[in-house]
Every structure is written in structure tokens, then in C-alpha cells.
Amino acid sequence: TSSQRAGTKVAPSLVRFTAHVPAFHIVEVDTCLHIPFTHVRFLSENKTTSHIPTCTSPIDIPGCSVSCDSNEIMSYLSTLQDDVTDTYQFWLFFAFLSLSWIGMAVVVSLGDTICFELLGTEPQKYGKQRLWGAVGWGMCSLLAGFLVDHFSSSALNKNYTPVFYLMLAILLFDTFVSSKIKNVQTSVSPNIFKDVFKLLTEARVLAFLFWCVGVGLCTAVVWQYLFWYLENLAMAQGCDHSNWIKTLQGILMTVQCLGGELPFFFLSGWFLRKLGHVNSMTLVLLSFSVRFYLYSLLTDPWWAIPIEVLNGLSFGLFWPCMASYANIVASPGTEATVQGLVGAVFEGVGVSLGSLLGGWIFDVWGGRETFVIFAVLSFIMAMLHIVFHYLLKMKAQYGLEDDIKERNQRARYASPTEAIHMLEDVNT
């Protein structure tokens, strides 16, 4: 540091201090770096003092001068840092994100309903239809990650513009295809709310909804904080590792979808016949526990690639299990309502709570500890799920059994085993 007072030059002196720097707030311009310190600790022989360097006006530091050859860096130094929630960009992004999730929730719930209606007497083929979503997601994720890294000017400032153009093109194509799909719903219940309320009084259905919440909690941690955690691991190894981080994230999504989800979507009918829905639900929670624990052991983000194969159990088995179970328990004419209810419970309750809880834990304890905590939590939920269904079996409180037998007699399903998965869970 150097200072000038009343025309007297003072020789530079060495100041020792420590500071926590938010890595992704660093601005790189040519050969200059703007590093915003929010909290510094000065080290001396006698004591350590802590300071929060808050500027009340641009570069208003008596006796000190700051200079850099880059005008862009100086503009950052001359701008007060406001709370992000005070900016209109934050709330605009928040509004668009909310609209996006609302639209996705509607599309997913209605899409599953239409899929089952189109399959008619072959609901066991749902997984073979759903796997194409995994193919598209995996391929586009890999392409998007490469495009972001390729068109970015630096490792710290990523350019996401190509992704938005890619999304626009796919959305237009998807809108055209969706307009050609015919809704073939054969019946509508005259008492939808009454029929749905009746389902909510059944112990097994309530257990199913709580399971959806539990899986939503775990899914939120993967969706919201896995990439953040991996970016922190990459930064810990040096700034050079950030050059490929988006490409790595695209590879991870590809492995999640093509290496994990796709085969399990394809084999989901076989898994559900062999294991039953209840055992499959428990397996999903246990897979999350193992997956989170393995994440907590990572030091190199590239080792996350083989872990992503477990997404086959975590999501590839989960989604067909959830969608088919909801379709089975729904009374004729209430399928869309029940699918919407299940989707609302999974994403609206489970994912929302998981995002909030996971964010708080991530902020207070860090990424590694977050995955350890959720590994334990998902294991506990799996054990509670086993105990709960064991108690239900012991008390023989299965109010849906007669309904399923009756619907099976009406030949609503081609194969009796497809319609009585829940009965198999009870009798085995």
C-alpha cells in the first residue's frame, strides 16, 4: 500500500490480512482482477482485528489512492455495491423463474395424464415413452455446457446467451408437436373433488404423498446445489479448473440422463413388477442416501461422473413409480387431477422445502456437510417408510384393495399384474 499526505510520499509497506473472497464475484478484465472483499482480518504481532470495509461513497478512503490501467476496473471501484434484492434485475429474474416453474408443473402433470390415456390398456409402457425425455435432456445438457464454455470470454464470466437461443428453437418445435397431440380422455368424474378427497383419507395414499415430499426434498438438493458444490471444488483446485466447469456439468447431466435415467425408464415396468411400488419407493430413498454420501467424499469434481449413474434409481425409477402409482389409485375421470396433486406435492412442497432447507444448510455449514446431512436424512426417511408400511400391513388398513380389484375386473389394464402392484406389495 502507499499513501500521499500533504505532498509527502510515504514508502510502500506490507500489510498482512486474511479475507474470504466470493470467487464468482471476481471480475477479470485483461490482466486486472477486481476482488471485492466483504470481510477482512488484519494480522499483527499483538492481536488480530476484524473489519468490514464498507464504503459510504466511491473510493472515499482518506490518505489512500487506488489506481488501475483499466477503466472498467475503476468503474467497479467507483460503484457502491447494493443488496441484490434491491435491483430490478433480481425481481425480473424471480418473476420469469416463477412463471417457468408454473408452466413446467402444468405441462408435466398433464403430459403424464395424456401419456397414460394414449397408452390405454398398456400402461406398463409408460417408462419406454418417458425415456425420450431423458434422451433430450441429456443431449441438450451436453450441448449447452459446451456452448457456454466456448462462447465465454473468461473462466469467471460465463456467457449464457447461446443457451437461450437453443431453448427458443426447441420451444417453438415443441409447441408445434404438442399442437398435434389429441387428448383422448375417455371419461370425466362428475364428483372429482369428492373422489380425490376420498383418496386422501386412505393411509397408503397419505404415505405415498409423504414419500413424494421426501423425494422432493432430496431432489431439490441435487437440482439446486450439486453444481454449486462442484464449482466450489473446482475453484479450490485453482482458477484454471473453471475453464471447463460448464462442460463438466453438461457431461454430468448427460450421464444422469443417458447412463442413469434411460435404462431405468426402459426397465421400469420390469422393476415395478418384480419389486412392487412400495419396495421401489424405499429403494429410491436409499439410493439418494448413498448418492449424497458419495458426493460428500469428493475432492475432484470429475469423480462425480460415475456417481451420476445412481440417478437411474433416484429419478429413473422414481418418476415411473410415482406416475404409475398415481394413475392406479386415481378413480376413473380423476387422473389429471390426481397427477396434478402428486406433482404439486412433489415439486410445490417437497422441492420447495428442500431448496429452502438445503440453501440454509449450505450457507451455514457448507456444501460437503449439506450432503452428509441429507444422506442421513434420506436414510432415516427410508427406514420410516419401511416401518410405516409394515405397520399398515400388520393392521390390514388397505382401503384401496377393493377399488383396485373392481377396476381390474373392468379390464382397465391389459395385464392383471400391472393393475394390482399394490396388492402384490401387501401379499409378498
Coordinates of C-alpha atoms in Angstrom, one line a residue:
T1 CA 0.0 0.0 0.0
S2 CA 1.1 3.6 -0.5
S3 CA -0.4 6.9 0.6
Q4 CA 0.1 10.6 -0.1
R5 CA -0.4 13.2 2.7
A6 CA 0.1 16.9 2.2
G7 CA 2.5 16.3 -0.7
T8 CA 4.7 13.9 1.3
K9 CA 5.2 10.5 -0.2
V10 CA 5.3 7.5 2.1
A11 CA 7.2 4.4 1.1
P12 CA 5.0 1.3 0.5
S13 CA 4.5 -1.0 3.4
L14 CA 3.4 -4.6 3.7
V15 CA 0.0 -5.2 5.3
R16 CA -0.9 -8.8 6.3
F17 CA -4.5 -9.7 6.3
T18 CA -6.9 -12.6 5.5
A19 CA -10.2 -12.3 3.7
H20 CA -12.9 -14.6 2.3
V21 CA -13.4 -13.8 -1.3
P22 CA -16.6 -14.9 -3.2
A23 CA -14.9 -16.5 -6.1
F24 CA -17.6 -15.9 -8.6
H25 CA -17.9 -12.2 -7.8
I26 CA -14.3 -11.7 -9.1
V27 CA -14.2 -9.6 -12.3
E28 CA -11.5 -10.4 -14.8
V29 CA -10.6 -7.7 -17.3
D30 CA -7.5 -8.3 -19.4
T31 CA -4.7 -8.6 -16.8
C32 CA -6.6 -6.9 -14.0
L33 CA -8.7 -8.5 -11.3
H34 CA -11.3 -6.7 -9.2
I35 CA -11.6 -8.7 -6.0
P36 CA -14.5 -7.5 -3.7
F37 CA -13.6 -8.1 0.0
T38 CA -16.6 -8.1 2.3
H39 CA -14.7 -9.0 5.5
V40 CA -11.0 -8.7 6.3
R41 CA -8.9 -9.7 9.3
F42 CA -5.7 -7.8 9.9
L43 CA -2.8 -9.7 11.5
S44 CA -0.3 -8.1 13.8
E45 CA 2.1 -9.3 16.4
N46 CA -0.1 -8.4 19.3
K47 CA -3.6 -9.0 18.1
T48 CA -5.9 -9.8 15.2
T49 CA -8.6 -7.2 14.3
S50 CA -11.6 -7.8 12.1
H51 CA -13.1 -5.1 9.8
I52 CA -15.9 -4.9 7.4
P53 CA -14.7 -2.4 4.7
T54 CA -18.0 -0.6 3.8
C55 CA -17.6 2.4 1.5
T56 CA -20.1 5.3 2.1
S57 CA -19.0 6.9 -1.1
P58 CA -16.9 5.8 -4.1
I59 CA -13.2 5.4 -3.1
D60 CA -13.6 7.7 0.0
I61 CA -10.6 6.4 1.9
P62 CA -8.6 9.3 3.5
G63 CA -4.9 9.2 2.7
C64 CA -5.1 6.3 0.2
S65 CA -5.3 6.2 -3.5
V66 CA -6.4 3.4 -5.8
S67 CA -5.5 3.2 -9.5
C68 CA -5.6 0.7 -12.3
D69 CA -4.9 0.9 -16.0
S70 CA -8.4 -0.5 -16.8
N71 CA -11.3 2.0 -16.9
E72 CA -13.7 -1.0 -16.4
I73 CA -12.0 -1.9 -13.2
M74 CA -12.1 1.7 -12.0
S75 CA -15.8 1.8 -12.7
Y76 CA -16.4 -1.2 -10.4
L77 CA -14.4 0.6 -7.7
S78 CA -16.5 3.7 -8.1
T79 CA -19.8 1.9 -7.8
L80 CA -21.5 1.2 -4.5
Q81 CA -22.5 -2.5 -4.0
D82 CA -26.2 -2.6 -3.2
D83 CA -28.1 -5.6 -1.9
V84 CA -29.1 -7.8 -4.9
T85 CA -32.8 -7.8 -3.7
D86 CA -32.8 -4.0 -4.3
T87 CA -32.2 -4.4 -8.0
Y88 CA -35.0 -4.7 -10.6
Q89 CA -33.0 -7.4 -12.4
F90 CA -33.4 -9.7 -9.4
W91 CA -37.1 -9.4 -9.2
L92 CA -37.5 -9.7 -13.0
F93 CA -35.5 -12.9 -12.9
F94 CA -37.6 -14.1 -10.0
A95 CA -40.8 -13.4 -11.9
F96 CA -39.6 -15.2 -15.0
L97 CA -38.4 -18.2 -13.0
S98 CA -41.7 -18.5 -11.2
L99 CA -43.6 -18.4 -14.4
S100 CA -41.3 -21.0 -15.8
W101 CA -41.8 -23.4 -12.9
I102 CA -45.6 -22.9 -13.1
G103 CA -45.6 -23.7 -16.8
M104 CA -43.4 -26.8 -16.3
A105 CA -45.6 -28.1 -13.5
V106 CA -48.7 -27.9 -15.7
V107 CA -47.0 -29.5 -18.7
V108 CA -45.5 -32.4 -16.6
S109 CA -48.8 -33.3 -14.8
L110 CA -51.0 -33.1 -17.9
G111 CA -48.3 -34.7 -20.1
D112 CA -48.2 -37.8 -17.8
T113 CA -52.0 -38.0 -17.9
I114 CA -52.2 -37.7 -21.7
C115 CA -49.5 -40.4 -22.0
F116 CA -51.4 -42.9 -19.9
E117 CA -54.6 -42.2 -21.8
L118 CA -52.8 -42.7 -25.1
L119 CA -51.3 -45.9 -23.9
G120 CA -54.8 -47.1 -23.0
T121 CA -54.5 -50.8 -22.0
E122 CA -50.7 -50.8 -22.0
P123 CA -49.7 -48.5 -19.0
Q124 CA -46.6 -50.7 -18.4
K125 CA -45.1 -49.0 -21.5
Y126 CA -45.0 -45.6 -19.8
G127 CA -41.3 -45.8 -19.0
K128 CA -40.5 -46.5 -22.6
Q129 CA -42.2 -43.3 -23.5
R130 CA -40.8 -41.2 -20.7
L131 CA -37.2 -42.3 -21.5
W132 CA -37.2 -40.0 -24.6
G133 CA -37.3 -37.1 -22.2
A134 CA -34.1 -38.3 -20.7
V135 CA -32.5 -38.6 -24.1
G136 CA -33.4 -35.0 -25.0
W137 CA -32.4 -33.7 -21.6
G138 CA -29.0 -35.4 -21.7
M139 CA -28.1 -34.4 -25.3
C140 CA -29.1 -30.8 -24.8
S141 CA -27.3 -30.5 -21.5
L142 CA -24.1 -31.7 -23.1
L143 CA -24.5 -29.3 -26.0
A144 CA -25.5 -26.3 -23.7
G145 CA -22.5 -26.8 -21.4
F146 CA -20.1 -26.9 -24.4
L147 CA -21.7 -23.8 -25.9
V148 CA -21.5 -21.8 -22.7
D149 CA -17.8 -22.5 -22.2
H150 CA -17.0 -22.0 -25.9
F151 CA -18.6 -18.5 -26.1
S152 CA -17.5 -17.3 -22.7
S153 CA -14.7 -14.7 -22.6
S154 CA -13.2 -16.0 -19.3
A155 CA -13.4 -18.7 -16.7
L156 CA -15.2 -16.4 -14.3
N157 CA -17.7 -14.6 -16.5
K158 CA -19.9 -17.1 -18.4
N159 CA -22.0 -16.2 -21.4
Y160 CA -25.3 -18.0 -21.3
T161 CA -26.8 -16.3 -24.4
P162 CA -26.4 -19.4 -26.7
V163 CA -28.5 -21.4 -24.3
F164 CA -31.4 -19.1 -24.6
Y165 CA -31.3 -19.2 -28.4
L166 CA -31.2 -23.0 -28.1
M167 CA -34.2 -23.0 -25.8
L168 CA -36.2 -20.8 -28.1
A169 CA -35.7 -23.1 -31.0
I170 CA -36.6 -26.2 -29.1
L171 CA -39.6 -24.5 -27.5
L172 CA -41.0 -23.5 -30.9
F173 CA -40.6 -27.1 -32.2
D174 CA -42.2 -28.5 -29.0
T175 CA -45.1 -26.1 -29.4
F176 CA -45.7 -27.3 -32.9
V177 CA -45.6 -31.0 -31.9
S178 CA -47.8 -30.5 -28.9
S179 CA -50.5 -28.9 -31.0
K180 CA -50.8 -32.1 -33.0
I181 CA -51.4 -34.4 -29.9
K182 CA -55.0 -35.4 -29.4
N183 CA -56.4 -35.6 -25.9
V184 CA -58.2 -39.0 -25.7
Q185 CA -59.5 -38.8 -22.2
T186 CA -62.5 -41.2 -22.2
S187 CA -64.3 -40.1 -19.0
V188 CA -64.6 -37.3 -16.5
S189 CA -65.7 -37.9 -13.0
P190 CA -68.9 -36.0 -12.0
N191 CA -67.6 -35.7 -8.4
I192 CA -63.9 -35.1 -8.9
F193 CA -63.3 -33.3 -5.5
K194 CA -65.3 -35.9 -3.7
D195 CA -63.4 -38.8 -5.3
V196 CA -60.0 -37.1 -4.6
F197 CA -60.9 -36.3 -1.0
K198 CA -61.8 -40.0 -0.5
L199 CA -58.3 -40.9 -1.7
L200 CA -56.8 -38.5 0.8
T201 CA -58.4 -40.4 3.7
E202 CA -56.5 -43.6 2.8
A203 CA -53.4 -44.3 4.9
R204 CA -51.5 -45.8 1.9
V205 CA -52.2 -42.7 -0.2
L206 CA -51.1 -40.4 2.5
A207 CA -47.9 -42.4 2.9
F208 CA -47.4 -42.1 -0.8
L209 CA -47.8 -38.3 -0.7
F210 CA -45.3 -38.0 2.2
W211 CA -42.9 -40.2 0.2
C212 CA -43.3 -37.7 -2.7
V213 CA -42.4 -34.9 -0.3
G214 CA -39.3 -36.8 1.0
V215 CA -38.1 -37.5 -2.5
G216 CA -38.7 -33.8 -3.4
L217 CA -36.5 -32.7 -0.5
C218 CA -33.7 -34.9 -1.8
T219 CA -34.2 -33.9 -5.5
A220 CA -34.1 -30.2 -4.6
V221 CA -30.5 -30.6 -3.2
V222 CA -29.4 -32.2 -6.4
W223 CA -31.1 -29.7 -8.7
Q224 CA -30.2 -26.6 -6.8
Y225 CA -26.8 -27.2 -5.0
L226 CA -24.9 -30.1 -6.7
F227 CA -23.4 -27.8 -9.4
W228 CA -22.7 -25.1 -6.9
Y229 CA -20.8 -27.6 -4.8
L230 CA -18.8 -28.9 -7.8
E231 CA -18.0 -25.3 -8.8
N232 CA -16.6 -24.7 -5.3
L233 CA -14.5 -27.9 -5.6
A234 CA -13.2 -26.7 -9.0
M235 CA -12.3 -23.3 -7.6
A236 CA -10.4 -24.9 -4.7
Q237 CA -8.1 -26.5 -7.3
G238 CA -7.3 -23.2 -9.0
C239 CA -8.9 -20.8 -11.4
D240 CA -7.8 -22.8 -14.4
H241 CA -10.3 -25.6 -13.5
S242 CA -13.2 -23.2 -14.0
N243 CA -12.5 -23.1 -17.8
W244 CA -14.2 -26.5 -18.2
I245 CA -16.7 -26.5 -15.4
K246 CA -19.8 -25.9 -17.6
T247 CA -18.6 -28.6 -20.0
L248 CA -18.3 -31.0 -17.0
Q249 CA -21.7 -30.1 -15.8
G250 CA -23.1 -30.9 -19.3
I251 CA -21.3 -34.2 -19.1
L252 CA -22.8 -34.9 -15.7
M253 CA -26.3 -34.2 -17.0
T254 CA -25.7 -36.5 -20.0
V255 CA -24.6 -39.3 -17.7
Q256 CA -27.5 -38.7 -15.4
C257 CA -30.0 -39.0 -18.3
L258 CA -28.4 -41.4 -20.7
G259 CA -26.4 -43.6 -18.3
G260 CA -28.8 -43.5 -15.4
E261 CA -32.4 -42.5 -16.3
L262 CA -32.7 -44.0 -19.7
P263 CA -32.1 -47.7 -18.8
F264 CA -34.3 -47.4 -15.7
F265 CA -37.1 -45.8 -17.6
F266 CA -36.9 -48.6 -20.1
L267 CA -36.8 -51.3 -17.4
S268 CA -39.2 -49.5 -15.0
G269 CA -42.1 -51.9 -15.8
W270 CA -40.0 -54.9 -15.0
F271 CA -38.7 -53.3 -11.8
L272 CA -42.2 -52.5 -10.6
R273 CA -43.5 -55.9 -11.4
K274 CA -40.6 -57.6 -9.5
L275 CA -40.2 -55.3 -6.6
G276 CA -43.7 -53.7 -6.3
H277 CA -44.3 -50.0 -5.9
V278 CA -43.7 -49.8 -2.1
N279 CA -40.3 -51.6 -2.2
S280 CA -39.3 -49.4 -5.2
M281 CA -40.2 -46.3 -3.2
T282 CA -37.8 -47.4 -0.4
L283 CA -35.1 -48.2 -2.9
V284 CA -35.3 -44.7 -4.3
L285 CA -34.7 -43.1 -0.9
L286 CA -31.8 -45.5 -0.2
S287 CA -30.2 -44.6 -3.5
F288 CA -30.4 -40.9 -2.5
S289 CA -28.6 -41.7 0.8
V290 CA -25.8 -43.5 -1.0
R291 CA -25.5 -40.8 -3.6
F292 CA -25.3 -37.9 -1.2
Y293 CA -22.7 -39.7 0.9
L294 CA -20.5 -40.3 -2.2
Y295 CA -20.8 -36.6 -3.0
S296 CA -19.6 -35.6 0.4
L297 CA -16.4 -37.6 -0.2
L298 CA -15.4 -35.8 -3.4
T299 CA -12.3 -33.7 -3.7
D300 CA -12.1 -33.7 -7.5
P301 CA -15.3 -32.7 -9.3
W302 CA -14.6 -35.2 -12.2
W303 CA -15.2 -38.1 -9.9
A304 CA -18.9 -37.0 -9.7
I305 CA -19.4 -38.6 -13.2
P306 CA -19.7 -42.3 -12.1
I307 CA -21.9 -41.2 -9.1
E308 CA -24.4 -39.8 -11.6
V309 CA -25.3 -43.4 -12.7
L310 CA -27.3 -43.6 -9.4
N311 CA -29.7 -41.1 -10.9
G312 CA -31.2 -44.1 -12.6
L313 CA -32.6 -45.2 -9.2
S314 CA -33.0 -41.7 -7.8
F315 CA -35.1 -40.4 -10.7
G316 CA -35.3 -43.0 -13.5
L317 CA -37.1 -45.4 -11.2
F318 CA -38.8 -42.7 -9.1
W319 CA -40.8 -41.0 -11.8
P320 CA -42.4 -44.0 -13.4
C321 CA -43.1 -45.3 -9.8
M322 CA -44.8 -42.0 -8.8
A323 CA -46.7 -41.5 -12.1
S324 CA -48.0 -45.1 -12.4
Y325 CA -48.9 -45.3 -8.7
A326 CA -50.9 -42.1 -9.0
N327 CA -52.6 -43.4 -12.2
I328 CA -53.5 -46.7 -10.4
V329 CA -55.1 -45.1 -7.3
A330 CA -57.0 -42.4 -9.3
S331 CA -60.7 -43.1 -9.8
P332 CA -61.9 -43.0 -13.5
G333 CA -62.1 -39.4 -14.6
T334 CA -59.8 -38.0 -11.9
E335 CA -56.5 -39.0 -13.5
A336 CA -55.4 -35.4 -14.4
T337 CA -56.4 -34.0 -11.0
V338 CA -54.5 -36.7 -9.1
Q339 CA -51.5 -36.4 -11.3
G340 CA -51.6 -32.6 -10.7
L341 CA -52.0 -33.2 -7.0
V342 CA -49.0 -35.5 -6.9
G343 CA -46.9 -33.2 -8.9
A344 CA -47.8 -30.3 -6.6
V345 CA -46.9 -32.3 -3.6
F346 CA -43.5 -33.4 -5.1
E347 CA -42.4 -30.0 -6.5
G348 CA -44.6 -27.5 -4.8
V349 CA -44.0 -28.9 -1.3
G350 CA -41.0 -31.3 -1.4
V351 CA -38.7 -29.4 -3.9
S352 CA -39.6 -26.0 -2.4
L353 CA -38.9 -27.1 1.2
G354 CA -35.7 -28.9 0.0
S355 CA -34.5 -25.8 -1.7
L356 CA -35.1 -23.6 1.3
L357 CA -33.7 -26.0 3.9
G358 CA -30.8 -27.0 1.6
G359 CA -29.9 -23.4 1.0
W360 CA -29.8 -22.6 4.7
I361 CA -27.6 -25.6 5.5
F362 CA -25.3 -24.9 2.5
D363 CA -24.9 -21.3 3.6
V364 CA -24.3 -22.1 7.3
W365 CA -22.3 -25.3 7.2
G366 CA -21.1 -25.6 3.6
G367 CA -21.6 -28.0 0.7
R368 CA -19.9 -31.1 2.0
E369 CA -21.8 -31.0 5.3
T370 CA -25.1 -30.4 3.4
F371 CA -24.7 -33.7 1.5
V372 CA -23.8 -35.6 4.7
I373 CA -26.9 -34.2 6.5
F374 CA -29.2 -35.2 3.6
A375 CA -27.6 -38.6 3.3
V376 CA -28.6 -39.3 6.9
L377 CA -32.0 -37.7 6.4
S378 CA -32.8 -39.8 3.3
F379 CA -31.7 -43.0 5.1
I380 CA -34.0 -42.1 8.0
M381 CA -36.9 -41.5 5.7
A382 CA -36.3 -44.9 4.0
M383 CA -36.4 -46.6 7.4
L384 CA -39.5 -44.8 8.4
H385 CA -41.1 -45.7 5.1
I386 CA -40.4 -49.4 5.7
V387 CA -41.7 -49.3 9.3
F388 CA -44.9 -47.4 8.3
H389 CA -45.8 -49.9 5.6
Y390 CA -45.0 -52.8 7.9
L391 CA -47.4 -51.4 10.5
L392 CA -50.1 -50.9 7.8
K393 CA -49.6 -54.4 6.7
M394 CA -50.0 -55.7 10.3
K395 CA -53.2 -53.7 10.8
A396 CA -54.5 -54.6 7.3
Q397 CA -55.6 -51.0 6.7
Y398 CA -55.7 -51.1 2.9
G399 CA -58.8 -49.3 1.8
L400 CA -57.9 -49.3 -1.8
E401 CA -57.8 -53.0 -2.3
D402 CA -61.4 -53.4 -3.3
D403 CA -61.2 -50.5 -5.7
I404 CA -58.3 -52.0 -7.5
K405 CA -59.9 -55.4 -7.7
E406 CA -63.1 -53.8 -9.1
R407 CA -61.2 -51.8 -11.7
N408 CA -59.2 -54.8 -12.7
Q409 CA -62.4 -56.7 -13.3
R410 CA -63.5 -53.9 -15.6
A411 CA -60.3 -54.7 -17.7
R412 CA -58.9 -51.2 -17.3
Y413 CA -55.4 -52.7 -17.6
A414 CA -54.3 -55.3 -20.1
S415 CA -52.3 -57.3 -17.6
P416 CA -53.7 -58.0 -14.1
T417 CA -50.2 -57.8 -12.6
E418 CA -50.0 -54.2 -13.8
A419 CA -53.2 -53.2 -12.1
I420 CA -52.5 -54.9 -8.8
H421 CA -49.0 -53.8 -8.0
M422 CA -50.2 -52.5 -4.6
L423 CA -51.8 -55.9 -3.8
E424 CA -48.6 -57.6 -4.6
D425 CA -46.9 -55.3 -2.1
V426 CA -49.4 -56.4 0.5
N427 CA -49.2 -60.1 -0.1
T428 CA -45.5 -60.5 -0.6

